[in-house]
Every structure is written in structure tokens, then in C-alpha cells.
mmCIF file of C-alpha atoms and ligand atoms in Angstrom:
data_model
loop_
_atom_site.group_PDB
_atom_site.id
_atom_site.type_symbol
_atom_site.label_atom_id
_atom_site.label_comp_id
_atom_site.label_asym_id
_atom_site.label_seq_id
_atom_site.Cartn_x
_atom_site.Cartn_y
_atom_site.Cartn_z
ATOM 1 C CA MET M 1 9.195 14.042 62.776
ATOM 2 C CA LEU M 2 12.652 13.785 61.183
ATOM 3 C CA ALA M 3 14.516 14.450 64.436
ATOM 4 C CA GLU M 4 12.931 11.356 66.027
ATOM 5 C CA ARG M 5 14.468 9.166 63.356
ATOM 6 C CA ILE M 6 17.989 10.412 63.926
ATOM 7 C CA THR M 7 20.166 9.057 66.723
ATOM 8 C CA LEU M 8 23.403 10.855 67.478
ATOM 9 C CA VAL M 9 26.461 9.495 69.241
ATOM 10 C CA LEU M 10 27.806 12.541 71.018
ATOM 11 C CA GLN M 11 31.334 11.431 71.873
ATOM 12 C CA GLY M 12 31.760 9.301 68.753
ATOM 13 C CA ARG M 13 34.530 9.513 66.183
ATOM 14 C CA VAL M 14 32.162 10.540 63.416
ATOM 15 C CA PRO M 15 31.436 14.282 63.438
ATOM 16 C CA LEU M 16 27.811 15.166 64.257
ATOM 17 C CA ALA M 17 27.175 16.777 60.875
ATOM 18 C CA GLU M 18 28.397 13.622 59.162
ATOM 19 C CA GLN M 19 26.111 11.494 61.376
ATOM 20 C CA ILE M 20 23.068 13.593 60.489
ATOM 21 C CA TYR M 21 23.933 13.554 56.801
ATOM 22 C CA ARG M 22 24.478 9.769 56.727
ATOM 23 C CA GLN M 23 21.253 9.001 58.573
ATOM 24 C CA ILE M 24 19.099 11.194 56.358
ATOM 25 C CA ARG M 25 20.829 9.691 53.328
ATOM 26 C CA ASP M 26 20.242 6.133 54.616
ATOM 27 C CA LEU M 27 16.569 6.839 55.341
ATOM 28 C CA ALA M 28 16.159 8.130 51.791
ATOM 29 C CA ARG M 29 18.102 5.221 50.326
ATOM 30 C CA HIS M 30 15.797 2.754 52.054
ATOM 31 C CA GLY M 31 12.689 4.510 50.843
ATOM 32 C CA ARG M 32 11.756 5.868 54.258
ATOM 33 C CA LEU M 33 11.795 9.529 53.253
ATOM 34 C CA PRO M 34 9.875 10.578 50.163
ATOM 35 C CA SER M 35 11.328 12.725 47.474
ATOM 36 C CA GLY M 36 9.895 16.227 47.611
ATOM 37 C CA MET M 37 9.644 16.194 51.396
ATOM 38 C CA ALA M 38 10.488 19.561 52.904
ATOM 39 C CA LEU M 39 13.289 19.375 55.412
ATOM 40 C CA PRO M 40 12.891 21.248 58.684
ATOM 41 C CA SER M 41 14.835 24.473 58.822
ATOM 42 C CA SER M 42 18.352 24.046 60.125
ATOM 43 C CA ARG M 43 17.407 26.082 63.200
ATOM 44 C CA ALA M 44 14.407 23.836 63.957
ATOM 45 C CA LEU M 45 16.253 20.534 63.464
ATOM 46 C CA ALA M 46 19.218 21.808 65.479
ATOM 47 C CA GLY M 47 16.885 22.668 68.353
ATOM 48 C CA GLN M 48 15.216 19.257 68.259
ATOM 49 C CA LEU M 49 18.514 17.393 68.127
ATOM 50 C CA GLY M 50 20.259 19.588 70.673
ATOM 51 C CA VAL M 51 23.121 20.511 68.370
ATOM 52 C CA SER M 52 24.261 23.805 66.891
ATOM 53 C CA ARG M 53 22.620 25.220 63.831
ATOM 54 C CA ASN M 54 25.970 25.151 62.000
ATOM 55 C CA THR M 55 26.085 21.411 62.489
ATOM 56 C CA VAL M 56 22.747 20.882 60.756
ATOM 57 C CA SER M 57 23.664 23.372 58.020
ATOM 58 C CA ALA M 58 26.849 21.401 57.396
ATOM 59 C CA ALA M 59 24.807 18.180 57.152
ATOM 60 C CA TYR M 60 22.425 19.821 54.666
ATOM 61 C CA ASP M 61 25.431 21.073 52.676
ATOM 62 C CA LEU M 62 26.661 17.496 52.356
ATOM 63 C CA LEU M 63 23.238 16.365 51.097
ATOM 64 C CA ARG M 64 23.162 19.308 48.711
ATOM 65 C CA ALA M 65 26.639 18.461 47.388
ATOM 66 C CA GLU M 66 25.288 15.055 46.431
ATOM 67 C CA ASP M 67 22.187 16.589 44.813
ATOM 68 C CA LEU M 68 19.971 14.854 47.372
ATOM 69 C CA VAL M 69 18.616 18.196 48.539
ATOM 70 C CA ILE M 70 17.662 21.203 46.514
ATOM 71 C CA THR M 71 17.183 24.670 47.863
ATOM 72 C CA ARG M 72 15.777 27.599 46.018
ATOM 73 C CA PRO M 73 16.448 31.076 47.287
ATOM 74 C CA GLY M 74 13.907 31.980 49.913
ATOM 75 C CA ALA M 75 12.386 28.496 49.978
ATOM 76 C CA VAL M 76 12.788 25.513 52.301
ATOM 77 C CA ALA M 77 15.226 22.743 51.479
ATOM 78 C CA VAL M 78 13.513 19.842 49.758
ATOM 79 C CA LEU M 79 14.620 16.234 49.420
ATOM 80 C CA ASN M 80 15.382 15.281 45.851
ATOM 81 C CA ILE M 81 15.585 11.485 45.738
ATOM 82 C CA PRO M 82 15.840 9.942 42.265
ATOM 83 C CA ALA M 83 13.580 6.884 41.961
ATOM 84 C CA THR M 84 16.569 4.670 41.196
ATOM 85 C CA PHE M 85 18.372 5.816 44.351
ATOM 86 C CA ALA M 86 15.831 4.338 46.740
ATOM 87 C CA LEU M 87 16.360 0.655 47.545
ATOM 88 C CA THR M 88 12.750 -0.282 48.093
ATOM 89 C CA ASP M 89 12.006 -4.009 48.503
ATOM 90 C CA ARG M 90 10.355 -4.065 45.127
ATOM 91 C CA ARG M 91 13.376 -2.496 43.465
ATOM 92 C CA VAL M 92 15.785 -4.943 45.096
ATOM 93 C CA GLN M 93 13.722 -7.780 43.649
ATOM 94 C CA THR M 94 13.545 -6.367 40.158
ATOM 95 C CA VAL M 95 17.115 -5.142 39.813
ATOM 96 C CA GLY M 96 18.944 -7.156 37.155
ATOM 97 C CA ARG M 97 21.501 -9.810 37.950
ATOM 98 C CA PRO M 98 24.809 -8.470 39.266
ATOM 99 C CA VAL M 99 27.818 -8.654 36.970
ATOM 100 C CA SER M 100 29.192 -12.175 36.901
ATOM 101 C CA LEU M 101 32.687 -13.527 36.328
ATOM 102 C CA ALA M 102 34.078 -13.944 32.842
ATOM 103 C CA PRO M 103 35.963 -17.175 32.018
ATOM 104 C CA ALA M 104 39.251 -15.496 33.005
ATOM 105 C CA GLY M 105 37.774 -14.553 36.372
ATOM 106 C CA HIS M 106 36.654 -18.131 36.953
ATOM 107 C CA ALA M 107 40.037 -19.525 35.984
ATOM 108 C CA LEU M 108 41.969 -17.076 38.160
ATOM 109 C CA SER M 109 39.712 -17.528 41.169
ATOM 110 C CA ALA M 110 39.390 -21.321 41.122
ATOM 111 C CA PRO M 111 40.455 -22.762 44.472
ATOM 112 C CA LEU M 112 43.906 -24.303 44.562
ATOM 113 C CA PRO M 113 43.995 -28.083 44.880
ATOM 114 C CA ALA M 114 43.342 -29.206 48.456
ATOM 115 C CA THR M 115 46.819 -30.689 48.663
ATOM 116 C CA VAL M 116 48.205 -27.178 48.531
ATOM 117 C CA GLU M 117 45.725 -25.123 50.490
ATOM 118 C CA GLY M 118 44.727 -27.590 53.153
ATOM 119 C CA ALA M 119 47.967 -29.463 53.679
ATOM 120 C CA ARG M 120 49.641 -29.328 57.069
ATOM 121 C CA LEU M 121 53.043 -29.986 55.622
ATOM 122 C CA ARG M 122 53.622 -27.216 53.134
ATOM 123 C CA PRO M 123 56.829 -27.039 51.154
ATOM 124 C CA GLY M 124 58.771 -23.891 50.500
ATOM 125 C CA ARG M 125 57.873 -21.909 53.587
ATOM 126 C CA PRO M 126 60.704 -20.017 55.229
ATOM 127 C CA ASP M 127 60.873 -19.870 59.011
ATOM 128 C CA PRO M 128 59.689 -16.342 59.931
ATOM 129 C CA ARG M 129 61.597 -16.544 63.217
ATOM 130 C CA LEU M 130 64.837 -16.318 61.245
ATOM 131 C CA PHE M 131 63.893 -13.087 59.511
ATOM 132 C CA PRO M 132 66.396 -10.312 60.395
ATOM 133 C CA ARG M 133 63.787 -7.953 61.790
ATOM 134 C CA ASP M 134 66.159 -5.437 63.316
ATOM 135 C CA ALA M 135 68.277 -5.037 60.212
ATOM 136 C CA TRP M 136 65.129 -4.788 58.109
ATOM 137 C CA ALA M 137 63.606 -2.166 60.397
ATOM 138 C CA ARG M 138 66.826 -0.120 60.267
ATOM 139 C CA ALA M 139 66.857 -0.282 56.479
ATOM 140 C CA LEU M 140 63.212 0.755 56.282
ATOM 141 C CA ARG M 141 63.787 3.658 58.623
ATOM 142 C CA ARG M 142 66.770 4.817 56.600
ATOM 143 C CA ALA M 143 64.827 4.525 53.361
ATOM 144 C CA GLY M 144 61.888 6.390 54.859
ATOM 145 C CA ARG M 145 64.194 9.246 55.764
ATOM 146 C CA THR M 146 66.308 9.395 52.649
ATOM 147 C CA LEU M 147 64.156 8.401 49.668
ATOM 148 C CA SER M 148 63.404 11.460 47.624
ATOM 149 C CA GLY M 149 62.446 12.757 44.225
ATOM 150 C CA ASP M 150 60.935 10.321 41.787
ATOM 151 C CA ALA M 151 60.995 7.457 44.277
ATOM 152 C CA LEU M 152 58.201 9.205 46.161
ATOM 153 C CA LEU M 153 56.279 10.172 43.058
ATOM 154 C CA TYR M 154 55.352 8.019 40.086
ATOM 155 C CA GLY M 155 58.995 7.267 39.440
ATOM 156 C CA ASP M 156 59.877 4.027 37.721
ATOM 157 C CA SER M 157 56.889 1.771 37.990
ATOM 158 C CA HIS M 158 59.166 -1.197 37.294
ATOM 159 C CA GLY M 159 60.950 -0.617 40.589
ATOM 160 C CA LEU M 160 63.423 1.642 42.327
ATOM 161 C CA ALA M 161 66.454 2.194 40.085
ATOM 162 C CA ALA M 162 68.881 1.581 42.974
ATOM 163 C CA LEU M 163 67.202 -1.736 43.769
ATOM 164 C CA ARG M 164 67.354 -2.822 40.137
ATOM 165 C CA ARG M 165 71.064 -1.936 39.952
ATOM 166 C CA VAL M 166 71.876 -3.994 43.044
ATOM 167 C CA LEU M 167 69.720 -6.833 41.806
ATOM 168 C CA ALA M 168 71.399 -6.840 38.388
ATOM 169 C CA ARG M 169 74.807 -7.094 40.106
ATOM 170 C CA THR M 170 73.588 -9.885 42.364
ATOM 171 C CA LEU M 171 72.083 -11.845 39.469
ATOM 172 C CA ALA M 172 75.360 -11.575 37.553
ATOM 173 C CA GLU M 173 77.384 -12.771 40.552
ATOM 174 C CA THR M 174 75.115 -15.515 41.802
ATOM 175 C CA ARG M 175 73.139 -16.650 38.746
ATOM 176 C CA GLY M 176 75.480 -15.890 35.850
ATOM 177 C CA LEU M 177 72.688 -13.771 34.432
ATOM 178 C CA HIS M 178 73.843 -10.566 32.774
ATOM 179 C CA VAL M 179 70.864 -8.306 32.671
ATOM 180 C CA ASP M 180 70.607 -4.586 32.144
ATOM 181 C CA PRO M 181 68.918 -3.034 35.209
ATOM 182 C CA GLU M 182 66.594 -1.356 32.712
ATOM 183 C CA HIS M 183 65.293 -4.788 31.753
ATOM 184 C CA LEU M 184 64.437 -5.794 35.307
ATOM 185 C CA LEU M 185 60.890 -5.424 36.566
ATOM 186 C CA ILE M 186 60.206 -5.475 40.282
ATOM 187 C CA LEU M 187 56.955 -7.297 40.977
ATOM 188 C CA PRO M 188 55.076 -8.435 44.062
ATOM 189 C CA THR M 189 55.252 -12.136 43.252
ATOM 190 C CA VAL M 190 56.394 -14.662 40.694
ATOM 191 C CA ARG M 191 52.740 -15.180 39.824
ATOM 192 C CA ALA M 192 52.396 -11.480 39.046
ATOM 193 C CA GLY M 193 55.172 -11.957 36.487
ATOM 194 C CA LEU M 194 53.445 -14.989 34.979
ATOM 195 C CA GLY M 195 50.201 -13.052 34.761
ATOM 196 C CA LEU M 196 51.929 -10.123 33.078
ATOM 197 C CA LEU M 197 53.646 -12.369 30.524
ATOM 198 C CA ALA M 198 50.442 -14.274 29.803
ATOM 199 C CA ARG M 199 48.486 -11.095 29.349
ATOM 200 C CA CYS M 200 51.053 -9.416 27.136
ATOM 201 C CA LEU M 201 52.218 -12.338 25.027
ATOM 202 C CA CYS M 202 49.266 -14.662 24.655
ATOM 203 C CA ALA M 203 45.944 -14.523 22.878
ATOM 204 C CA ASP M 204 42.828 -16.608 23.447
ATOM 205 C CA GLY M 205 43.450 -20.213 22.519
ATOM 206 C CA ASP M 206 47.233 -20.002 22.912
ATOM 207 C CA SER M 207 48.858 -22.750 24.891
ATOM 208 C CA VAL M 208 51.422 -22.880 27.654
ATOM 209 C CA TRP M 209 53.495 -25.931 28.525
ATOM 210 C CA LEU M 210 53.835 -26.539 32.239
ATOM 211 C CA GLU M 211 55.872 -29.119 34.066
ATOM 212 C CA GLU M 212 53.878 -32.103 35.280
ATOM 213 C CA PRO M 213 54.066 -32.419 38.246
ATOM 214 C CA GLY M 214 54.458 -28.704 38.762
ATOM 215 C CA TYR M 215 53.678 -25.599 40.751
ATOM 216 C CA PRO M 216 49.903 -25.184 41.115
ATOM 217 C CA GLY M 217 50.296 -21.427 41.641
ATOM 218 C CA ALA M 218 51.713 -21.127 38.144
ATOM 219 C CA MET M 219 48.925 -23.184 36.616
ATOM 220 C CA GLN M 220 46.412 -20.810 38.023
ATOM 221 C CA ALA M 221 48.276 -17.626 37.127
ATOM 222 C CA PHE M 222 48.041 -18.546 33.451
ATOM 223 C CA GLY M 223 44.279 -18.100 33.637
ATOM 224 C CA THR M 224 42.431 -19.343 30.584
ATOM 225 C CA LEU M 225 45.485 -20.283 28.519
ATOM 226 C CA ARG M 226 45.441 -23.841 27.262
ATOM 227 C CA ARG M 227 47.664 -25.728 29.677
ATOM 228 C CA VAL M 228 49.634 -28.649 28.287
ATOM 229 C CA ALA M 229 51.572 -31.024 30.544
ATOM 230 C CA LEU M 230 55.332 -31.158 29.999
ATOM 231 C CA PRO M 231 56.774 -34.410 31.409
ATOM 232 C CA VAL M 232 59.469 -34.302 34.076
ATOM 233 C CA ASP M 233 61.970 -36.997 35.008
ATOM 234 C CA GLY M 234 65.236 -37.180 36.914
ATOM 235 C CA ASN M 235 66.836 -34.711 34.471
ATOM 236 C CA GLY M 236 64.082 -32.134 34.677
ATOM 237 C CA ALA M 237 61.477 -31.129 32.103
ATOM 238 C CA ASP M 238 61.807 -32.965 28.814
ATOM 239 C CA VAL M 239 60.780 -31.183 25.613
ATOM 240 C CA SER M 240 61.763 -34.178 23.509
ATOM 241 C CA ALA M 241 58.632 -35.846 24.870
ATOM 242 C CA MET M 242 56.620 -33.168 23.053
ATOM 243 C CA PRO M 243 57.084 -33.966 19.382
ATOM 244 C CA GLN M 244 54.377 -31.544 18.360
ATOM 245 C CA GLY M 245 52.872 -28.319 19.479
ATOM 246 C CA ALA M 246 53.733 -24.651 19.325
ATOM 247 C CA PRO M 247 53.246 -23.134 22.754
ATOM 248 C CA ARG M 248 53.620 -19.423 23.346
ATOM 249 C CA LEU M 249 55.131 -19.978 26.793
ATOM 250 C CA ILE M 250 57.046 -22.852 28.386
ATOM 251 C CA TYR M 251 57.114 -22.592 32.184
ATOM 252 C CA VAL M 252 59.920 -24.458 33.964
ATOM 253 C CA THR M 253 61.729 -24.581 37.309
ATOM 254 C CA PRO M 254 65.204 -25.684 36.116
ATOM 255 C CA SER M 255 67.332 -24.969 39.177
ATOM 256 C CA HIS M 256 65.060 -26.845 41.559
ATOM 257 C CA GLN M 257 62.107 -28.497 39.890
ATOM 258 C CA TYR M 258 58.918 -28.050 41.853
ATOM 259 C CA PRO M 259 58.056 -30.380 43.530
ATOM 260 C CA THR M 260 60.624 -33.091 42.731
ATOM 261 C CA GLY M 261 63.719 -30.994 43.524
ATOM 262 C CA THR M 262 65.515 -32.143 40.365
ATOM 263 C CA ARG M 263 67.996 -29.866 38.644
ATOM 264 C CA MET M 264 67.604 -29.754 34.875
ATOM 265 C CA SER M 265 70.598 -31.221 33.041
ATOM 266 C CA LEU M 266 72.617 -29.107 30.632
ATOM 267 C CA SER M 267 71.524 -31.128 27.595
ATOM 268 C CA ARG M 268 67.872 -30.641 28.558
ATOM 269 C CA ARG M 269 68.462 -26.913 29.031
ATOM 270 C CA LEU M 270 70.048 -26.587 25.611
ATOM 271 C CA ALA M 271 67.262 -28.633 24.027
ATOM 272 C CA LEU M 272 64.644 -26.482 25.718
ATOM 273 C CA VAL M 273 66.135 -23.196 24.529
ATOM 274 C CA ALA M 274 66.584 -24.588 21.004
ATOM 275 C CA ARG M 275 62.992 -25.787 20.928
ATOM 276 C CA ALA M 276 61.707 -22.425 22.128
ATOM 277 C CA ARG M 277 63.696 -20.681 19.408
ATOM 278 C CA GLU M 278 62.369 -23.090 16.823
ATOM 279 C CA CYS M 279 58.719 -22.629 17.661
ATOM 280 C CA GLY M 280 58.819 -18.980 18.684
ATOM 281 C CA ALA M 281 57.975 -19.630 22.314
ATOM 282 C CA LEU M 282 59.272 -17.826 25.370
ATOM 283 C CA VAL M 283 60.768 -19.997 28.106
ATOM 284 C CA VAL M 284 59.618 -18.704 31.488
ATOM 285 C CA GLU M 285 62.235 -19.734 34.018
ATOM 286 C CA ASP M 286 61.028 -19.739 37.620
ATOM 287 C CA ASP M 287 64.247 -19.434 39.642
ATOM 288 C CA TYR M 288 62.235 -19.277 42.870
ATOM 289 C CA ASP M 289 64.618 -20.924 45.342
ATOM 290 C CA SER M 290 67.939 -21.217 43.562
ATOM 291 C CA GLU M 291 69.655 -19.886 46.704
ATOM 292 C CA PHE M 292 69.241 -23.282 48.373
ATOM 293 C CA LEU M 293 71.211 -26.394 47.530
ATOM 294 C CA TRP M 294 71.467 -29.708 49.312
ATOM 295 C CA SER M 295 74.891 -30.315 47.855
ATOM 296 C CA GLY M 296 77.266 -29.274 45.096
ATOM 297 C CA ARG M 297 77.683 -25.902 43.539
ATOM 298 C CA PRO M 298 74.978 -23.743 42.024
ATOM 299 C CA VAL M 299 74.739 -23.703 38.249
ATOM 300 C CA PRO M 300 73.860 -20.541 36.337
ATOM 301 C CA ALA M 301 70.262 -19.708 35.595
ATOM 302 C CA LEU M 302 68.798 -21.088 32.388
ATOM 303 C CA GLY M 303 68.469 -17.501 31.186
ATOM 304 C CA ALA M 304 72.275 -17.356 30.972
ATOM 305 C CA LEU M 305 72.054 -19.789 28.018
ATOM 306 C CA ALA M 306 69.671 -17.625 26.021
ATOM 307 C CA GLU M 307 71.130 -16.137 22.875
ATOM 308 C CA ALA M 308 68.285 -14.226 21.366
ATOM 309 C CA GLY M 309 65.848 -13.414 24.139
ATOM 310 C CA GLU M 310 64.324 -16.897 24.362
ATOM 311 C CA VAL M 311 64.146 -16.856 28.184
ATOM 312 C CA ALA M 312 62.546 -14.649 30.810
ATOM 313 C CA THR M 313 63.795 -15.369 34.341
ATOM 314 C CA LEU M 314 61.693 -14.811 37.442
ATOM 315 C CA GLY M 315 63.060 -14.694 40.968
ATOM 316 C CA THR M 316 61.777 -13.854 44.414
ATOM 317 C CA VAL M 317 62.788 -13.282 48.023
ATOM 318 C CA ALA M 318 59.850 -15.446 49.114
ATOM 319 C CA LYS M 319 62.206 -18.273 50.120
ATOM 320 C CA SER M 320 65.369 -16.423 51.126
ATOM 321 C CA LEU M 321 63.598 -13.727 53.197
ATOM 322 C CA LEU M 322 59.806 -13.824 53.477
ATOM 323 C CA PRO M 323 56.882 -14.156 51.050
ATOM 324 C CA GLY M 324 55.102 -11.443 53.008
ATOM 325 C CA LEU M 325 57.568 -8.885 51.698
ATOM 326 C CA ARG M 326 55.978 -9.331 48.271
ATOM 327 C CA LEU M 327 59.217 -8.786 46.413
ATOM 328 C CA ALA M 328 59.959 -10.606 43.194
ATOM 329 C CA TRP M 329 61.495 -9.737 39.839
ATOM 330 C CA LEU M 330 61.407 -10.497 36.190
ATOM 331 C CA ALA M 331 64.549 -10.348 34.053
ATOM 332 C CA ALA M 332 62.862 -9.662 30.741
ATOM 333 C CA PRO M 333 64.357 -10.404 27.334
ATOM 334 C CA PRO M 334 65.739 -7.120 25.974
ATOM 335 C CA HIS M 335 63.348 -6.999 23.020
ATOM 336 C CA LEU M 336 60.309 -7.376 25.278
ATOM 337 C CA ALA M 337 61.416 -5.347 28.293
ATOM 338 C CA PRO M 338 60.238 -1.868 27.214
ATOM 339 C CA ALA M 339 56.752 -3.126 26.318
ATOM 340 C CA LEU M 340 56.441 -5.209 29.484
ATOM 341 C CA ILE M 341 57.477 -2.231 31.588
ATOM 342 C CA ARG M 342 54.887 -0.027 29.925
ATOM 343 C CA ALA M 343 52.282 -2.767 30.347
ATOM 344 C CA GLN M 344 53.115 -3.061 34.027
ATOM 345 C CA THR M 345 52.664 0.688 34.317
ATOM 346 C CA SER M 346 49.288 0.445 32.594
ATOM 347 C CA LEU M 347 48.149 -2.362 34.875
ATOM 348 C CA GLY M 348 49.330 -0.490 37.939
HETATM 349 C C1 PLP S 1 57.766 -23.194 42.140
HETATM 350 C C2 PLP S 1 57.482 -21.921 42.858
HETATM 351 N N1 PLP S 1 57.669 -20.769 42.224
HETATM 352 C C3 PLP S 1 57.420 -19.597 42.825
HETATM 353 C C4 PLP S 1 56.971 -19.551 44.125
HETATM 354 C C5 PLP S 1 56.705 -18.217 44.705
HETATM 355 O O1 PLP S 1 55.607 -17.748 44.037
HETATM 356 P P1 PLP S 1 54.929 -16.360 44.341
HETATM 357 O O2 PLP S 1 56.012 -15.329 44.339
HETATM 358 O O3 PLP S 1 53.990 -16.168 43.194
HETATM 359 O O4 PLP S 1 54.222 -16.464 45.639
HETATM 360 C C6 PLP S 1 56.740 -20.716 44.826
HETATM 361 C C7 PLP S 1 56.213 -20.663 46.179
HETATM 362 O O5 PLP S 1 55.965 -21.633 46.816
HETATM 363 C C8 PLP S 1 57.013 -21.935 44.178
HETATM 364 O O6 PLP S 1 56.817 -23.081 44.811
#
């Protein structure tokens, strides 16, 4: 009898009709109720389960909405279980292999080197105890009350216009980077920016030059691109050590090389931008912790030296506030910004 195979939790959070529906559905899914079986009338099942008739009718309606039950006028409700719906043991064994990862999926999901994931001493982590929680909570509350219009709808998928305006001002003041707020993309992380650039600017087989030693997170974000080591010394990354090659992207950390901490010299910066121009590459500047200096004065971002859109600059609050805020940005070259913004919209 069907009622004997249904167990209801009376005070549970799941409504009774939903419980009945789910259990009949599960029984059918596991091949324990045959297709074509006549269901008891809602009155009969309600009586056996000790619930109201409306409850059982509602459960039957849910099954009917999913086409698992058919009712003809004047006839009893009958289970309608497609053969491919039932997960019989035999079917589980003969079902084809599940979809597997493509090369890009393997590259993006490869574990980070143990030195990064397992290390006890991990560089670049801010102290969460210093986070200004109260000020942040006040700002969130205010924003929750006052944000309106487009900000609550689809709005600008490249970030709140007010945030981009403030950021553009801050980048001009602190990084010497003059960027139109319309060319700024707000992103969750620096790696999201690298992924977007790789996806939009590179084709299979293209190469990216990455500092060696360098940031493992960046290596991974570039997925299946051909990664070529760019040597680093006390003056930062050195393109003169790369007599050949035409990369699409050159990823560098000029203000604070990761992990050596070196600042790239002016002559190296100029050589890098010139080389990028020459070979049609985009320099991807990761300005991830330029707010911090052991000594001396900050120098402008590398992007400030670009003349014709050779540099895209990425920044983040991961070091100055918290990585958990997931707040980073990309100052895109003007000629690429509209397409990158539309691509970000497409990728959601
Ligand atoms: C060189 C470098 N860039 C960027 C970041 C931040 O990256 P993301 O925003 O992708 O977490 C880090 C974090 O440690 C880093 O070391």
C-alpha cells in the first residue's frame, strides 16, 4: 500500500504536501513504483496518512505539474514514469560516462603548488583584526537604505558608477593613473581580471609571459595559454632577456614584484612598454599592494607610462582592506574597455 511507504514529519519545516510529493517522486525515481500504477484517490490516501484531502490533492498537483501523473476526466490518477526517469541499478550501470573536464577545466582546476596552499607562513595576508568593521557596517547600512534605480537592477555590470568615479579619482591621486571611470571594471579579484583578459584577447596557442618567480594565482588564471618565464632580477622583470617571442600578454608586478618585493626600475618600465608596443602585446600590470612601502615614496603605476593603450592595470583591496570583500578593478585601455565591459556582462 502506498501510504505505508510514506513517512511524514508533522512539525517539520517542509509542508506535508511537499513531503508526500517528494516521497512518491523518489519512489518512482528509484524504480519502486511502476509506471501505469493507479494512485489511491486523494480521499483514500488522506485517510490513511491522517492528513486533509487538500494536502494530498496538492501533492498530486505537484506530480501532475511535472507530468509524473496523468489524470483523465472521470478516471483515477495514474503514474506516468518515463523509462529514463527511473534510476534502476541496471540503468545506473549502463548510463554513459559523465561529462569530463576539457583542457581549460583541467588547467584552471589544477591544485596550486603546495608552497602556496599548505604553507604556514603565507605572504600578503592582511590582519582581519584591523578591519574597520563598524565603519564598514555603517556604510553598508547606508548603502542598503539609499541605493536606488539602476543600482538595484541590472545597472552597470562593470560596477556602480559612483564607485568607479571615486576609484578613478583615487587612482589619479595615488597612482598617477588617469583613467576615465567608464574604462574601469569592478571585478571580484585580480584573477577574475586576468581570466577576462585571457578569454577576450587570446586564442589557443597564444603565449603569455609571466615573471619567474611569480604569483602562482596568475599562472593558473591564464588557463591553457602557453606560459613563458620572464626573468626577474633586482630591477624587476627584464624583457631584454627575451630576444624573441611575440606574447599576447605580459603579466608583471612592477610596484612590488611578487615574491621578491623589487620595484621595477624606470628604464625597465620604458623597455617593457616599448617591447609590448613593438610586438602588439598587452602589458597586464598587477598593482596588487602598491599601497605598502617599506621606504621611500610611491612611484606612479606602470600604466601611467602607456601612450597608446599598451597597459591594463589591475588593483584590489585584498591587501589594504580584506580579500573576503572580493573587490578588485581593471583599468582597461580605452580601445579595449567597451568590449571588455560587454564581455564581462556576457560572462555575468
Ligand atoms: C601578486 C598578487 N597579485 C594579486 C593578488 C590578489 O589576487 P586576487 O585578487 O586574485 O585574489 C595577490 C594575492 O596574494 C598577489 O600576491
